[in-house]
XYZ file of C-alpha atoms in Angstrom:
509
model
C -8.525 -4.794 -17.001
C -6.441 -7.802 -16.555
C -3.462 -6.145 -18.224
C -3.738 -3.219 -15.968
C -4.116 -5.518 -12.899
C -0.924 -7.330 -13.919
C 0.963 -4.046 -14.646
C -0.123 -2.825 -11.255
C 1.057 -5.921 -9.520
C 4.446 -6.184 -11.252
C 5.164 -2.790 -10.831
C 4.734 -3.221 -6.995
C 6.826 -6.294 -6.711
C 9.543 -4.710 -8.739
C 9.333 -1.503 -6.388
C 9.665 -3.684 -3.322
C 12.386 -5.976 -4.818
C 14.689 -2.939 -5.319
C 13.531 -1.477 -1.987
C 14.296 -4.753 -0.276
C 17.814 -4.562 -1.474
C 18.218 -0.971 -0.155
C 16.682 -1.779 3.121
C 18.930 -4.580 3.697
C 22.046 -2.453 2.528
C 21.209 0.326 4.667
C 20.743 -1.813 7.921
C 24.015 -3.539 7.264
C 25.855 -0.252 6.850
C 23.985 1.290 9.901
C 25.122 -1.572 12.235
C 28.542 -1.811 10.901
C 29.110 1.858 11.298
C 27.178 2.822 14.592
C 26.805 -0.506 16.063
C 23.787 -2.443 17.227
C 23.102 -0.071 19.921
C 22.342 2.823 17.953
C 20.421 0.810 15.621
C 18.282 -0.293 18.413
C 18.055 3.436 19.487
C 16.844 4.281 15.870
C 14.327 1.505 15.618
C 12.784 2.483 18.915
C 12.520 6.134 17.984
C 11.108 5.182 14.637
C 8.072 4.036 16.347
C 6.907 7.490 16.353
C 5.840 6.513 12.661
C 3.146 4.563 14.085
C 1.553 7.855 15.170
C -0.107 7.706 11.700
C -2.303 4.917 13.130
C -3.646 6.997 15.693
C -4.314 9.855 13.606
C -5.751 8.168 10.464
C -9.296 7.660 11.082
C -9.520 5.328 8.108
C -10.314 7.997 5.663
C -7.598 7.122 3.076
C -8.900 3.548 2.698
C -12.641 4.846 2.816
C -11.668 7.630 0.119
C -10.236 4.459 -1.969
C -13.454 2.578 -1.721
C -15.766 5.321 -2.488
C -13.621 6.492 -5.533
C -13.420 2.971 -6.979
C -17.012 2.502 -6.802
C -18.242 5.539 -8.776
C -15.130 7.134 -10.455
C -14.603 10.505 -11.491
C -17.939 12.721 -10.455
C -18.847 15.477 -8.423
C -19.526 13.483 -5.405
C -15.971 12.035 -5.215
C -14.654 15.430 -5.935
C -16.230 16.533 -2.591
C -15.165 13.119 -0.811
C -11.642 14.184 -1.798
C -11.849 17.784 -0.613
C -13.537 16.522 2.697
C -10.977 13.697 3.064
C -8.055 15.923 2.575
C -9.462 18.852 4.867
C -9.885 16.521 7.808
C -6.646 14.766 7.603
C -4.740 17.942 7.091
C -6.161 19.260 10.243
C -5.427 16.101 12.204
C -1.805 15.834 10.921
C -1.276 19.524 12.105
C -2.690 18.913 15.623
C -1.031 15.660 16.405
C 2.325 16.737 14.928
C 2.192 19.944 17.016
C 1.052 18.080 20.224
C 3.856 15.509 19.619
C 6.729 17.988 19.187
C 5.395 20.059 22.190
C 5.759 16.769 24.305
C 8.621 15.342 22.742
C 10.715 15.063 26.004
C 7.904 13.025 27.827
C 7.281 10.593 24.683
C 11.221 10.239 24.219
C 12.181 9.473 27.653
C 8.847 8.051 29.299
C 6.902 6.445 26.560
C 9.863 5.110 24.302
C 12.018 4.761 27.346
C 15.227 6.202 25.607
C 18.129 6.613 28.345
C 18.473 10.576 29.052
C 22.081 10.542 27.964
C 20.764 10.217 24.389
C 18.103 12.912 24.724
C 19.937 15.638 22.795
C 20.867 13.458 19.920
C 17.567 11.877 19.392
C 15.382 15.097 19.987
C 16.072 16.603 16.531
C 15.627 13.229 14.876
C 12.259 12.837 16.508
C 11.017 16.385 15.394
C 11.721 15.631 11.877
C 10.325 12.118 11.965
C 7.188 13.660 13.111
C 7.168 16.104 10.279
C 7.999 13.444 7.793
C 5.292 11.066 8.912
C 2.979 13.977 8.802
C 3.784 14.667 5.062
C 3.533 10.828 4.184
C -0.042 10.709 5.928
C -1.388 13.525 4.159
C -0.071 12.359 0.975
C -2.018 8.977 1.105
C -4.888 11.177 0.055
C -3.113 11.174 -3.410
C -2.410 7.638 -3.306
C -5.906 6.791 -2.937
C -6.960 8.841 -5.920
C -4.204 7.057 -7.997
C -5.043 3.599 -6.809
C -8.788 3.967 -7.285
C -8.128 4.656 -11.040
C -6.034 1.371 -11.121
C -2.845 3.736 -11.626
C -0.898 1.785 -8.766
C 2.016 1.563 -11.154
C 2.420 5.310 -10.804
C 2.287 5.332 -6.952
C 4.544 2.213 -6.866
C 7.026 4.245 -9.119
C 6.962 7.018 -6.645
C 7.290 4.872 -3.703
C 10.304 3.366 -5.348
C 11.989 6.849 -5.712
C 10.959 7.714 -2.060
C 12.719 4.243 -0.892
C 15.838 5.002 -3.050
C 16.026 8.594 -1.921
C 15.114 7.448 1.849
C 17.943 4.799 1.953
C 20.466 6.411 -0.198
C 20.427 9.558 1.869
C 20.577 7.638 5.157
C 23.641 5.567 3.921
C 25.359 8.945 2.868
C 24.482 10.481 6.294
C 26.136 7.471 8.007
C 29.204 7.142 5.944
C 29.845 11.114 6.061
C 28.478 12.559 9.333
C 27.519 9.493 11.379
C 24.791 11.155 13.314
C 21.127 11.110 14.018
C 20.497 14.839 12.863
C 21.621 14.063 9.164
C 19.670 10.987 9.172
C 16.418 12.773 10.224
C 17.103 15.472 7.398
C 17.377 12.573 4.966
C 14.090 11.221 5.969
C 12.346 14.549 5.765
C 13.825 15.403 2.359
C 12.795 12.020 0.903
C 8.806 12.561 2.286
C 8.792 15.973 0.733
C 10.097 15.021 -2.581
C 7.406 12.016 -2.613
C 4.587 14.223 -1.575
C 5.244 16.653 -4.373
C 5.298 13.838 -6.909
C 2.124 12.338 -5.569
C 0.277 15.610 -5.583
C 1.316 16.485 -9.123
C 0.322 13.180 -10.425
C -3.020 12.900 -8.667
C -4.101 16.360 -9.954
C -2.904 15.390 -13.565
C -4.887 12.108 -13.719
C -8.031 12.978 -11.742
C -8.416 16.372 -13.131
C -10.115 19.580 -11.845
C -11.889 19.363 -8.639
C -15.410 20.522 -9.006
C -16.217 22.551 -5.571
C -19.762 23.584 -6.302
C -22.472 22.982 -3.698
C -20.031 21.489 -1.388
C -21.698 23.241 1.665
C -24.778 21.298 0.667
C -23.073 17.832 0.527
C -20.200 18.560 3.187
C -22.049 16.965 6.121
C -23.844 14.017 4.358
C -20.680 12.863 2.845
C -18.681 13.275 6.061
C -20.983 11.095 7.852
C -20.824 8.418 5.149
C -16.906 8.683 5.079
C -16.604 8.607 8.893
C -19.123 5.732 9.315
C -16.776 3.427 7.372
C -13.843 5.256 8.135
C -14.176 4.838 11.853
C -14.336 1.020 11.534
C -11.230 1.044 9.471
C -9.724 3.420 11.841
C -10.465 1.387 15.083
C -9.055 -1.797 13.003
C -5.708 0.151 12.486
C -5.829 1.541 16.250
C -6.268 -1.978 17.552
C -3.125 -3.081 15.440
C -1.044 -0.520 17.393
C -1.486 -2.623 20.521
C 0.021 -5.344 18.410
C 3.065 -4.683 16.518
C 4.019 -1.148 17.905
C 3.037 -2.100 21.530
C 5.309 -5.123 21.192
C 8.358 -3.039 20.596
C 7.287 -0.540 23.364
C 7.025 -3.439 25.757
C 10.324 -4.717 24.692
C 11.919 -1.250 25.175
C 10.775 -1.111 28.726
C 11.030 -4.923 29.727
C 14.407 -5.657 27.859
C 15.927 -2.518 26.366
C 16.377 -0.837 22.839
C 18.850 -3.442 21.948
C 16.153 -6.028 21.683
C 13.994 -3.656 19.887
C 16.678 -3.647 17.436
C 16.834 -7.506 17.043
C 12.938 -7.479 16.573
C 12.944 -4.642 14.217
C 15.550 -6.247 11.993
C 13.275 -9.655 11.959
C 10.324 -7.419 10.968
C 12.021 -5.702 8.169
C 12.784 -9.060 6.484
C 9.330 -10.212 7.017
C 7.975 -7.038 5.497
C 10.111 -7.283 2.634
C 9.004 -10.884 1.854
C 5.355 -10.549 2.803
C 5.365 -7.183 0.784
C 5.740 -9.048 -2.378
C 2.801 -10.950 -1.961
C 0.941 -7.691 -0.455
C 1.985 -5.688 -3.572
C 0.960 -8.361 -6.051
C -2.318 -8.513 -4.327
C -2.702 -4.551 -4.228
C -5.104 -4.416 -7.000
C -7.579 -6.593 -5.344
C -9.051 -3.884 -3.189
C -10.293 -1.478 -5.980
C -11.220 -4.621 -8.038
C -13.347 -6.235 -5.125
C -14.842 -2.814 -4.438
C -15.902 -2.135 -7.884
C -17.640 -5.796 -8.308
C -21.275 -6.458 -6.801
C -21.127 -10.004 -7.922
C -21.142 -11.991 -4.773
C -20.377 -15.229 -6.474
C -17.648 -13.990 -8.515
C -16.197 -12.372 -5.433
C -16.394 -15.609 -3.643
C -14.687 -17.567 -6.252
C -11.808 -14.938 -6.613
C -11.186 -14.793 -2.849
C -11.277 -18.484 -2.424
C -9.005 -19.112 -5.441
C -6.399 -16.444 -4.659
C -6.188 -17.622 -1.059
C -5.300 -21.309 -2.456
C -2.915 -20.163 -4.703
C -1.122 -17.919 -2.257
C -0.676 -20.836 -0.134
C 1.111 -22.794 -2.721
C 3.122 -19.845 -3.760
C 4.353 -19.044 -0.190
C 5.170 -22.587 0.807
C 8.436 -22.829 -0.951
C 9.430 -19.615 0.466
C 8.925 -20.919 3.851
C 11.087 -23.864 3.207
C 13.834 -21.518 1.998
C 13.349 -19.520 5.123
C 13.693 -22.594 7.298
C 17.241 -23.233 6.104
C 18.481 -19.923 4.665
C 17.711 -17.382 7.207
C 20.656 -17.945 9.467
C 23.035 -18.038 6.488
C 21.586 -14.816 5.469
C 21.862 -13.201 8.847
C 25.449 -14.174 9.118
C 26.453 -12.918 5.858
C 24.234 -9.784 6.203
C 25.248 -8.225 9.562
C 26.923 -10.867 11.447
C 27.993 -10.245 15.059
C 27.314 -12.086 18.214
C 23.608 -11.853 18.079
C 23.229 -14.022 14.887
C 21.467 -16.758 16.473
C 18.841 -14.708 18.297
C 18.037 -12.580 15.212
C 17.849 -15.615 13.011
C 15.452 -17.429 15.186
C 13.246 -14.297 15.827
C 13.310 -13.734 12.005
C 12.436 -17.288 10.967
C 9.459 -17.715 13.301
C 8.081 -14.254 12.220
C 8.417 -14.578 8.586
C 7.304 -18.082 8.451
C 4.059 -17.833 10.332
C 3.308 -14.505 8.824
C 3.832 -15.803 5.228
C 1.535 -18.951 5.994
C -1.164 -17.513 8.197
C -1.470 -13.713 7.209
C -0.581 -13.237 3.665
C -2.729 -16.052 2.461
C -5.930 -14.273 4.009
C -5.167 -10.765 2.325
C -8.141 -11.267 -0.287
C -10.577 -12.183 2.666
C -9.532 -9.011 4.495
C -9.836 -6.937 1.327
C -13.421 -8.332 1.143
C -14.333 -7.570 4.812
C -13.096 -3.890 4.482
C -14.747 -3.042 1.215
C -18.096 -5.110 1.401
C -19.870 -3.762 4.600
C -17.934 -6.031 7.070
C -15.340 -3.556 8.108
C -16.197 -3.914 11.871
C -15.126 -7.711 11.576
C -11.515 -6.339 10.779
C -11.697 -4.761 14.255
C -12.278 -7.946 16.005
C -9.204 -9.666 13.772
C -6.982 -6.956 15.038
C -8.236 -7.120 18.658
C -7.724 -10.828 18.578
C -4.087 -10.169 17.417
C -3.351 -7.661 20.088
C -5.156 -9.580 23.115
C -3.510 -12.861 22.307
C -0.174 -11.310 21.857
C -0.268 -9.143 25.130
C -1.725 -12.130 27.105
C 1.045 -14.469 26.168
C 3.788 -11.894 26.579
C 3.035 -11.681 30.203
C 2.415 -15.519 30.613
C 5.761 -16.464 28.989
C 8.014 -13.715 29.864
C 9.541 -14.912 33.059
C 10.446 -18.283 31.743
C 11.416 -17.304 28.007
C 12.495 -13.817 28.390
C 13.077 -12.247 24.785
C 11.506 -15.347 23.091
C 8.244 -14.642 24.766
C 7.763 -11.973 22.340
C 8.308 -13.961 19.395
C 6.182 -16.819 20.303
C 3.278 -14.475 21.457
C 3.620 -12.497 18.105
C 3.180 -16.013 16.113
C 0.348 -17.184 18.233
C -1.522 -14.035 17.700
C -1.159 -14.317 13.815
C -2.514 -17.724 13.914
C -5.355 -17.006 16.166
C -6.528 -14.098 13.690
C -6.029 -16.410 10.749
C -8.756 -18.950 12.244
C -10.933 -16.012 12.751
C -10.781 -14.742 9.339
C -11.413 -18.393 8.167
C -14.305 -18.549 10.440
C -15.601 -15.298 8.770
C -14.844 -16.638 5.332
C -17.265 -19.773 6.081
C -20.003 -17.894 7.524
C -20.250 -15.003 5.017
C -19.020 -16.622 1.797
C -19.519 -20.250 2.724
C -16.084 -20.834 1.528
C -12.655 -22.358 2.900
C -9.306 -22.114 1.558
C -9.013 -25.790 0.739
C -12.327 -27.661 -0.527
C -11.084 -31.052 0.082
C -8.372 -33.080 1.898
C -6.612 -34.061 -1.409
C -5.308 -30.268 -1.759
C -3.756 -30.384 1.637
C -2.374 -33.826 1.158
C -0.642 -32.295 -1.957
C 0.557 -29.267 -0.026
C 2.013 -31.559 2.528
C 3.743 -33.968 0.051
C 5.501 -30.812 -1.589
C 6.244 -29.193 1.963
C 7.710 -32.661 3.096
C 9.925 -33.376 -0.160
C 11.426 -29.866 -0.014
C 12.274 -29.872 3.522
C 14.103 -33.473 3.342
C 16.001 -32.474 0.435
C 17.098 -28.927 1.623
C 18.099 -30.655 5.178
C 20.349 -32.984 3.333
C 21.828 -30.129 1.312
C 22.421 -28.060 4.252
C 24.572 -30.971 6.045
C 26.470 -31.699 2.815
C 27.060 -27.869 1.960
C 28.945 -25.899 4.715
C 29.648 -22.538 2.978
C 26.889 -20.162 3.672
C 26.778 -18.658 0.143
C 26.434 -22.106 -1.583
C 24.001 -22.938 0.996
C 21.737 -20.078 0.110
C 22.069 -20.374 -3.877
C 21.811 -24.406 -3.738
C 18.689 -24.670 -1.353
C 16.962 -22.044 -3.030
C 17.385 -23.285 -6.548
C 16.458 -26.666 -5.254
C 13.292 -25.671 -3.764
C 12.292 -23.589 -7.000
C 13.063 -26.446 -9.450
C 11.491 -29.127 -7.044
C 8.421 -27.064 -6.534
C 7.673 -26.605 -9.936
C 8.437 -30.316 -10.827
C 6.110 -31.416 -8.017
C 3.288 -28.872 -8.946
C 3.483 -30.366 -12.593
C 3.364 -34.008 -11.248
C 0.532 -33.298 -8.504
C -1.296 -31.190 -11.273
C -1.773 -28.333 -8.717
C -2.722 -25.852 -11.290
C -5.005 -26.124 -14.384
C -4.919 -24.487 -17.599
C -8.030 -22.181 -16.829
C -6.328 -20.825 -13.680
C -3.420 -19.593 -15.805
C -5.529 -18.129 -18.440
C -7.758 -16.463 -15.982
C -5.148 -14.364 -14.288
C -2.607 -13.983 -17.324
C -5.028 -13.936 -20.445
C -6.221 -16.578 -22.992
C -3.346 -16.063 -25.609
C -0.188 -14.388 -24.816
C 3.437 -15.256 -24.158
C 3.277 -15.117 -20.531
C 0.222 -17.645 -20.508
C 2.037 -20.049 -23.035
C 5.366 -20.048 -21.057
C 3.494 -20.930 -17.786
C 1.478 -23.364 -19.376
C 4.504 -25.127 -20.477
C 6.350 -24.875 -17.107
C 3.584 -25.759 -14.808
C 1.370 -28.273 -16.657
C 2.180 -31.572 -18.170
C 1.667 -31.963 -21.907
C -1.435 -33.918 -21.867
C -3.128 -31.402 -19.535
C -3.244 -28.793 -22.650
């Protein structure tokens, strides 16, 4: 099981690493080819992808939990049929409605200027159809993930990302219009869907339809009972990130939506590495009924994640502006850099560290609490946007977004304490060690930034320094124990032996 989990995690990390490179390349070519204005338009119209949050009633996550609990059986065959039937029906209805009312959505909801309507309309329709395909295909993703075959879905996701970004780049370089960009996105989604459909059928096996008439209503109630809680959590999230972009579009303009979207793309790629590494946790937690084991797993993973993301935050402090300058340049470098730094750093420290607890709440009978968490995000975000907009303008969105993340972190920490009687850090000593590592890395990186003026050398030198210094400090402060490494990587293999030599002092093993 450990080998499968590691394989799933590493495949997810590899997939996201390649995807990140493609995303950065695509954004750079997009802005250099069509300009920041058209990228802002694309970022705004891409909000249609968030229709999935409004249409997905949580059945995909619910299906994954049910399939992971009991595996291949007739009941789960019926769960798959029910989930697919409902999702297909909803996708068709919502897509038809969105396409029928496309003019209203484009001009009034997304606030796109009418002069761009004809260019945007076809892209909008293709995005709606593409998102419907991706939405329906999540059923097959749930099947593969429940069987701990995430490496397969990760591989197909990688192919999708390669197709998506490569075809967009080709469209930008040859045709330079939104229509061909939309066609590129639709083709990518269709190929991904066919691959997922084939693999899910291959590994799950033949579906047993017998007596589904008798089980349909009871299983439907069971799915929707949990699914609606997950759905409301996702629905409330719509009023956090997507609504922030909509408010930006109305208050500031689509150019600022582009700035914000660039920051989120960078955040998503970095945070996604942690998310992909943690992806096998949901079926793992769902399949275990040992509360003590789960409590220890959640607590330990959160603490380890904190120590792992800390050096990334230090790198973000000093390398964000050089990276943005080299990546896309332009007159808006400072605005995009500040936005990116705040969103990335806050998300890494206060959101990625709570992934294990969030998975626990979703899979162990506390899904309604994820609604409160997302509601806290949304309410805090909107309140502070309106409070800070007049004095701060664009940056009110950045600060409000960050405060919302911190508030939801505190709420999840509260739930962890009352449900699992656990916190991230057991004692003050661990926090002091964390502070020492952070302070020393910040100081050395600051000195290097002053001495080195070349952006490329800054990025390379500071990143290497943080990496080496962090490992050295972890050895000196004895952050990791030999049992930690063996727990996650096995008792006796080359990876474990290498990590022990790197992270532990000789007298520790």
